[in-house]
Coordinates of C-alpha atoms in Angstrom, one line a residue:
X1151 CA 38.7 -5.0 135.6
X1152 CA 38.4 -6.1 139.2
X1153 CA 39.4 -4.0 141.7
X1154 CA 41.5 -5.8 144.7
X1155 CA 41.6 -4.1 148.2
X1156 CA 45.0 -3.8 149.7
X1157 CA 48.0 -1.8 149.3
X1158 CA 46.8 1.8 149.1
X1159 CA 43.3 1.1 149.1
X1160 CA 43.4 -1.0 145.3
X1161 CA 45.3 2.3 143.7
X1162 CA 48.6 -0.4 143.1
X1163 CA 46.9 -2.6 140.8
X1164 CA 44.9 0.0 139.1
X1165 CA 48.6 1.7 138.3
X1166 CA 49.9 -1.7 137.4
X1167 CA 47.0 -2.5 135.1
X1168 CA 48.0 1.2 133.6
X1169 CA 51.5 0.3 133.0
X1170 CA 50.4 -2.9 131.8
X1171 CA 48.3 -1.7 129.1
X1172 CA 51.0 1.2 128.4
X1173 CA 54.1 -1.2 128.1
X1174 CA 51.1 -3.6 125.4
X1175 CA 50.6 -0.6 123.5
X1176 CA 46.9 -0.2 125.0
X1177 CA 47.3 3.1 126.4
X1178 CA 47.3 6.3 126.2
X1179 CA 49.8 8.2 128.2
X1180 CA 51.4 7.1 131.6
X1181 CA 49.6 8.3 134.3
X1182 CA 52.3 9.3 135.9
X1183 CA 55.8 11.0 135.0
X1184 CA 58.8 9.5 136.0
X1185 CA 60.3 12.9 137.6
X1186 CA 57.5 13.1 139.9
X1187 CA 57.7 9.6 141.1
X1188 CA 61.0 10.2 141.6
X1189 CA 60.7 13.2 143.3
X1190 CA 58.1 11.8 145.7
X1191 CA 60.4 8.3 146.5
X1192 CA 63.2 11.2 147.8
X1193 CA 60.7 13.0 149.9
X1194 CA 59.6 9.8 151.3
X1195 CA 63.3 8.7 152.2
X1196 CA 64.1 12.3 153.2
X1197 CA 61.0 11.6 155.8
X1198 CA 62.0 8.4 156.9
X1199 CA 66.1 9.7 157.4
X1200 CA 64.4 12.6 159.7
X1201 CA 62.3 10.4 161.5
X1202 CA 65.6 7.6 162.3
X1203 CA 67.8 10.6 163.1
X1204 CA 65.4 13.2 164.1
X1205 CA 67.4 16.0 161.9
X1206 CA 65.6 17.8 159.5
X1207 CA 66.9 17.0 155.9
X1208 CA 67.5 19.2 153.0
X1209 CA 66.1 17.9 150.5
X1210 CA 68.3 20.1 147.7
X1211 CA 71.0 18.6 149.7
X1212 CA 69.9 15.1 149.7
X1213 CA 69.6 15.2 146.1
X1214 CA 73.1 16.4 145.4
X1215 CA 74.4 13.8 148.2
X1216 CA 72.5 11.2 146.0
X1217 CA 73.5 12.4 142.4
X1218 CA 77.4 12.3 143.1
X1219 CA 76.4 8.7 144.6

């Protein structure tokens, strides 16, 4: 397995190659739960909605405003 520089310092393909080899049947367990990705993509747009509007965000709030979505 070669690693290739770039986005994240090489740590995107070395989760794709993970999820690769999980989807095949090759791996063990998945690296990474799903809630916690998800958890970390609504921090990341609560940052990025704070940073546009320069309010700070709730994120309890933000997840309510995005379930009912």
């Amino acid at each position: 397995t070669a690693q290739v520089e770039g986005f994240h310092g090489g740590g995107d393909s070395l989760l794709m190659e993970d999820f690769i080899q999980l989807v095949e049947g090759k791996g063990g367990e998945c690296k990474t739960a799903i809630e916690r990705s998800i958890e970390s993509h609504i921090m990341a747009y609560a940052a990025e909605e704070s940073r546009v509007t320069g309010k700070v965000i709730d994120i309890d709030e933000l997840k309510e405003a995005l379930r009912s979505k």
